[in-house]
Short mmCIF file of C-alpha atoms in Angstrom, two decimals:
data_model
loop_
_atom_site.label_atom_id
_atom_site.label_comp_id
_atom_site.label_asym_id
_atom_site.label_seq_id
_atom_site.Cartn_x
_atom_site.Cartn_y
_atom_site.Cartn_z
CA UNK A 1 7.30 -56.75 -56.44
CA UNK A 2 5.07 -59.95 -55.97
CA UNK A 3 2.38 -58.62 -58.31
CA UNK A 4 4.85 -58.13 -60.91
CA UNK A 5 6.75 -61.12 -60.68
CA UNK A 6 3.10 -62.93 -61.04
CA UNK A 7 2.29 -60.62 -64.29
CA UNK A 8 6.00 -62.21 -65.89
CA UNK A 9 5.42 -65.58 -64.80
CA UNK A 10 2.25 -65.42 -66.58
CA UNK A 11 3.68 -63.88 -69.74
CA UNK A 12 6.54 -66.25 -69.66
CA UNK A 13 3.94 -69.36 -69.33
CA UNK A 14 0.98 -67.88 -71.59
CA UNK A 15 2.68 -66.22 -74.77
CA UNK A 16 4.57 -69.70 -76.01
CA UNK A 17 1.24 -71.16 -75.77
CA UNK A 18 -0.89 -68.52 -77.60
CA UNK A 19 2.00 -68.38 -80.23
CA UNK A 20 2.06 -72.31 -80.54
CA UNK A 21 -1.98 -72.61 -81.01
CA UNK A 22 -1.79 -69.57 -83.51
CA UNK A 23 1.14 -70.80 -85.61
CA UNK A 24 -0.55 -74.29 -85.70
CA UNK A 25 -3.68 -73.11 -87.25
CA UNK A 26 -3.65 -74.33 -91.03
CA UNK A 27 -4.93 -70.04 -91.54
CA UNK A 28 -1.33 -68.87 -90.23
CA UNK A 29 0.34 -71.16 -91.99
CA UNK A 30 -0.74 -70.27 -95.36
CA UNK A 31 -0.87 -66.59 -94.61
CA UNK A 32 2.73 -66.22 -92.91
CA UNK A 33 4.41 -68.71 -95.32
CA UNK A 34 5.46 -70.92 -91.90
CA UNK A 35 8.53 -72.26 -90.37
CA UNK A 36 10.08 -68.42 -91.19
CA UNK A 37 7.61 -66.35 -89.30
CA UNK A 38 8.21 -68.86 -86.45
CA UNK A 39 11.81 -68.35 -86.09
CA UNK A 40 11.29 -64.36 -86.26
CA UNK A 41 8.48 -64.34 -83.51
CA UNK A 42 10.57 -66.60 -81.14
CA UNK A 43 13.88 -64.29 -81.54
CA UNK A 44 11.48 -61.26 -81.09
CA UNK A 45 9.69 -62.51 -78.26
CA UNK A 46 12.83 -63.86 -76.72
CA UNK A 47 14.49 -60.07 -76.93
CA UNK A 48 11.47 -58.54 -75.70
CA UNK A 49 11.15 -61.11 -72.81
CA UNK A 50 14.51 -60.81 -72.00
CA UNK A 51 14.81 -57.09 -72.07
CA UNK A 52 11.70 -56.78 -69.77
CA UNK A 53 13.16 -59.12 -67.15
CA UNK A 54 16.44 -57.45 -67.13
CA UNK A 55 14.66 -54.21 -66.62
CA UNK A 56 12.84 -55.50 -63.38
CA UNK A 57 15.70 -57.11 -62.15
CA UNK A 58 17.30 -53.71 -62.73
CA UNK A 59 14.60 -51.67 -61.08
CA UNK A 60 14.36 -53.94 -58.04
CA UNK A 61 18.32 -53.98 -57.26
CA UNK A 62 18.12 -50.18 -57.37
CA UNK A 63 15.43 -50.11 -54.92
CA UNK A 64 17.02 -52.36 -52.81
CA UNK A 65 19.85 -50.31 -53.09
CA UNK A 66 18.11 -47.16 -51.88
CA UNK A 67 16.47 -49.12 -49.03
CA UNK A 68 19.89 -50.08 -48.12
CA UNK A 69 21.13 -46.86 -48.12
CA UNK A 70 18.40 -45.33 -45.87
CA UNK A 71 18.92 -47.92 -43.52
CA UNK A 72 23.03 -47.24 -43.15
CA UNK A 73 21.94 -43.35 -42.91
CA UNK A 74 19.58 -44.08 -40.30
CA UNK A 75 22.19 -46.19 -38.46
CA UNK A 76 24.55 -43.53 -38.88
CA UNK A 77 22.21 -40.91 -37.19
CA UNK A 78 20.95 -43.53 -34.57
CA UNK A 79 24.94 -44.07 -33.71
CA UNK A 80 25.05 -39.76 -33.53
CA UNK A 81 22.06 -39.69 -31.40
CA UNK A 82 22.82 -41.99 -28.79
CA UNK A 83 26.40 -40.39 -28.78
CA UNK A 84 25.05 -36.74 -28.44
CA UNK A 85 22.35 -37.96 -25.67
CA UNK A 86 25.28 -39.81 -23.65
CA UNK A 87 27.15 -36.29 -24.08
CA UNK A 88 24.09 -34.04 -23.02
CA UNK A 89 23.55 -36.66 -19.59
CA UNK A 90 27.28 -36.03 -18.84
CA UNK A 91 26.64 -32.03 -19.22
CA UNK A 92 23.65 -32.59 -17.03
CA UNK A 93 25.55 -34.63 -14.39
CA UNK A 94 28.17 -31.99 -14.50
CA UNK A 95 26.01 -28.83 -14.23
CA UNK A 96 24.18 -30.46 -11.34
CA UNK A 97 27.16 -30.38 -8.85
CA UNK A 98 28.67 -27.00 -10.57
CA UNK A 99 27.59 -23.91 -8.11
CA UNK A 100 26.04 -20.82 -10.04
CA UNK A 101 29.30 -18.86 -9.23
CA UNK A 102 31.78 -21.66 -10.52
CA UNK A 103 33.00 -20.29 -13.92
CA UNK A 104 32.57 -23.50 -15.23
CA UNK A 105 28.83 -23.36 -14.88
CA UNK A 106 28.42 -20.68 -17.55
CA UNK A 107 30.74 -23.15 -19.97
CA UNK A 108 28.42 -26.02 -19.18
CA UNK A 109 24.91 -24.41 -19.63
CA UNK A 110 26.61 -23.07 -23.00
CA UNK A 111 27.64 -26.23 -24.20
CA UNK A 112 24.42 -27.97 -22.92
CA UNK A 113 22.54 -25.39 -25.15
CA UNK A 114 24.56 -25.95 -28.67
CA UNK A 115 24.24 -29.49 -28.20
CA UNK A 116 20.43 -29.82 -27.83
CA UNK A 117 20.49 -27.06 -30.28
CA UNK A 118 22.61 -29.46 -32.84
CA UNK A 119 20.70 -32.62 -31.70
CA UNK A 120 17.14 -30.68 -32.72
CA UNK A 121 18.59 -29.64 -35.79
CA UNK A 122 19.60 -32.93 -37.13
CA UNK A 123 16.42 -34.45 -36.07
CA UNK A 124 14.55 -31.82 -37.81
CA UNK A 125 16.87 -32.75 -41.06
CA UNK A 126 16.41 -36.10 -40.63
CA UNK A 127 12.38 -35.89 -40.65
CA UNK A 128 12.20 -33.60 -43.58
CA UNK A 129 14.62 -35.90 -45.78
CA UNK A 130 12.21 -38.92 -44.49
CA UNK A 131 14.47 -40.75 -42.70
CA UNK A 132 12.52 -40.52 -39.44
CA UNK A 133 9.22 -40.03 -38.44
CA UNK A 134 7.87 -39.13 -34.86
CA UNK A 135 10.66 -36.38 -33.86
CA UNK A 136 8.12 -34.35 -32.19
CA UNK A 137 8.29 -35.91 -28.45
CA UNK A 138 12.06 -35.67 -28.63
CA UNK A 139 11.92 -32.30 -30.21
CA UNK A 140 9.79 -30.81 -27.58
CA UNK A 141 12.02 -32.21 -24.86
CA UNK A 142 14.95 -30.30 -26.51
CA UNK A 143 13.05 -27.05 -26.96
CA UNK A 144 12.03 -27.53 -23.19
CA UNK A 145 15.58 -28.31 -22.38
CA UNK A 146 16.68 -25.02 -24.60
CA UNK A 147 13.97 -22.68 -22.92
CA UNK A 148 15.26 -23.63 -19.01
CA UNK A 149 18.87 -22.75 -20.25
CA UNK A 150 17.73 -19.39 -21.39
CA UNK A 151 15.59 -18.70 -17.95
CA UNK A 152 19.13 -19.90 -16.39
CA UNK A 153 21.25 -17.30 -18.34
CA UNK A 154 19.08 -14.93 -17.86
CA UNK A 155 19.07 -15.19 -14.58
CA UNK A 156 22.70 -15.00 -14.45
CA UNK A 157 22.41 -11.59 -15.95
CA UNK A 158 20.29 -10.75 -13.36
CA UNK A 159 22.39 -12.38 -10.25
CA UNK A 160 23.71 -8.99 -9.30
CA UNK A 161 20.27 -7.75 -7.50
CA UNK A 162 19.01 -10.40 -4.90
CA UNK A 163 21.83 -13.08 -5.22
CA UNK A 164 19.86 -15.82 -3.00
CA UNK A 165 16.63 -15.66 -4.56
CA UNK A 166 17.93 -15.90 -8.28
CA UNK A 167 20.43 -18.36 -6.84
CA UNK A 168 17.30 -20.63 -5.88
CA UNK A 169 15.47 -20.08 -8.77
CA UNK A 170 18.76 -21.03 -11.09
CA UNK A 171 18.96 -24.54 -8.61
CA UNK A 172 15.88 -25.08 -8.92
CA UNK A 173 16.10 -24.91 -13.11
CA UNK A 174 19.34 -26.47 -12.91
CA UNK A 175 17.50 -29.80 -10.96
CA UNK A 176 14.73 -29.61 -13.64
CA UNK A 177 17.23 -29.60 -16.31
CA UNK A 178 19.44 -32.14 -14.98
CA UNK A 179 16.36 -34.51 -13.91
CA UNK A 180 15.26 -34.52 -17.85
CA UNK A 181 15.39 -38.14 -19.03
CA UNK A 182 16.58 -36.93 -22.61
CA UNK A 183 18.24 -40.50 -22.97
CA UNK A 184 15.02 -42.25 -22.28
CA UNK A 185 13.56 -40.01 -25.18
CA UNK A 186 15.97 -40.80 -27.94
CA UNK A 187 15.94 -44.72 -26.81
CA UNK A 188 12.36 -44.82 -27.75
CA UNK A 189 12.62 -42.44 -30.81
CA UNK A 190 15.50 -45.03 -31.87
CA UNK A 191 12.90 -48.09 -31.10
CA UNK A 192 9.93 -46.47 -32.67
CA UNK A 193 12.36 -45.54 -35.98
CA UNK A 194 14.19 -48.74 -36.04
CA UNK A 195 12.22 -50.53 -39.07
#
C-alpha cells in the first residue's frame, strides 16, 4: 500500500512539472495552438488522476473491511471455542465424579464425544477458510479425547464379562480423559492465532 501511495504522490508531483515544461516550449505552442490545449490537458489529467485516486481509496476501503470481517469472525469463533472448552472441562469434571454404573455416565460420555467432534469440525472448517492456522495440536488433542471416549464406550459394552477388570480400565480411561488440558490448549491456540 505504501508503494502505491508513493507512486501516486510522485505522479501528482511530476506530471504537472513535465506538462509545464512541454507546454512552455515554443514547438508545443506552435503545433498545438497554445492555450486551448492547456485547458484540455488540465481537465483530462485532473479527471484521470481523480479517478485513479478514487479507485485506490475504494480498493483500500474494501481491503480494510475484508480484514475487519476476518478479525470479527476470528473473535466470534474464539468466543465459541472458549465456551465449548469450558463446557468440555465441566463435562470432564462431572464425568470424573460419576461411577460407571450411574445412568448419567453414558450421557456424559456421549455429550463429551459430541462436543469434541463439534469443536474439531469447527477448527477444521476455520482452517480451510484461512481464518486459523496451526490447528493441528488442538485437533490432535480432540482426536485423542474422542479415541478414549470410544474405548470407554466399547468397554462399557463388554462390562458383562469381568466387571471389576473392565470397570478398572474404564476408570483409568476416565482419569486420563479428565486430565487432558484442553482449556490450556485452546488458550494457547487463541494466543497463536490472535494476530
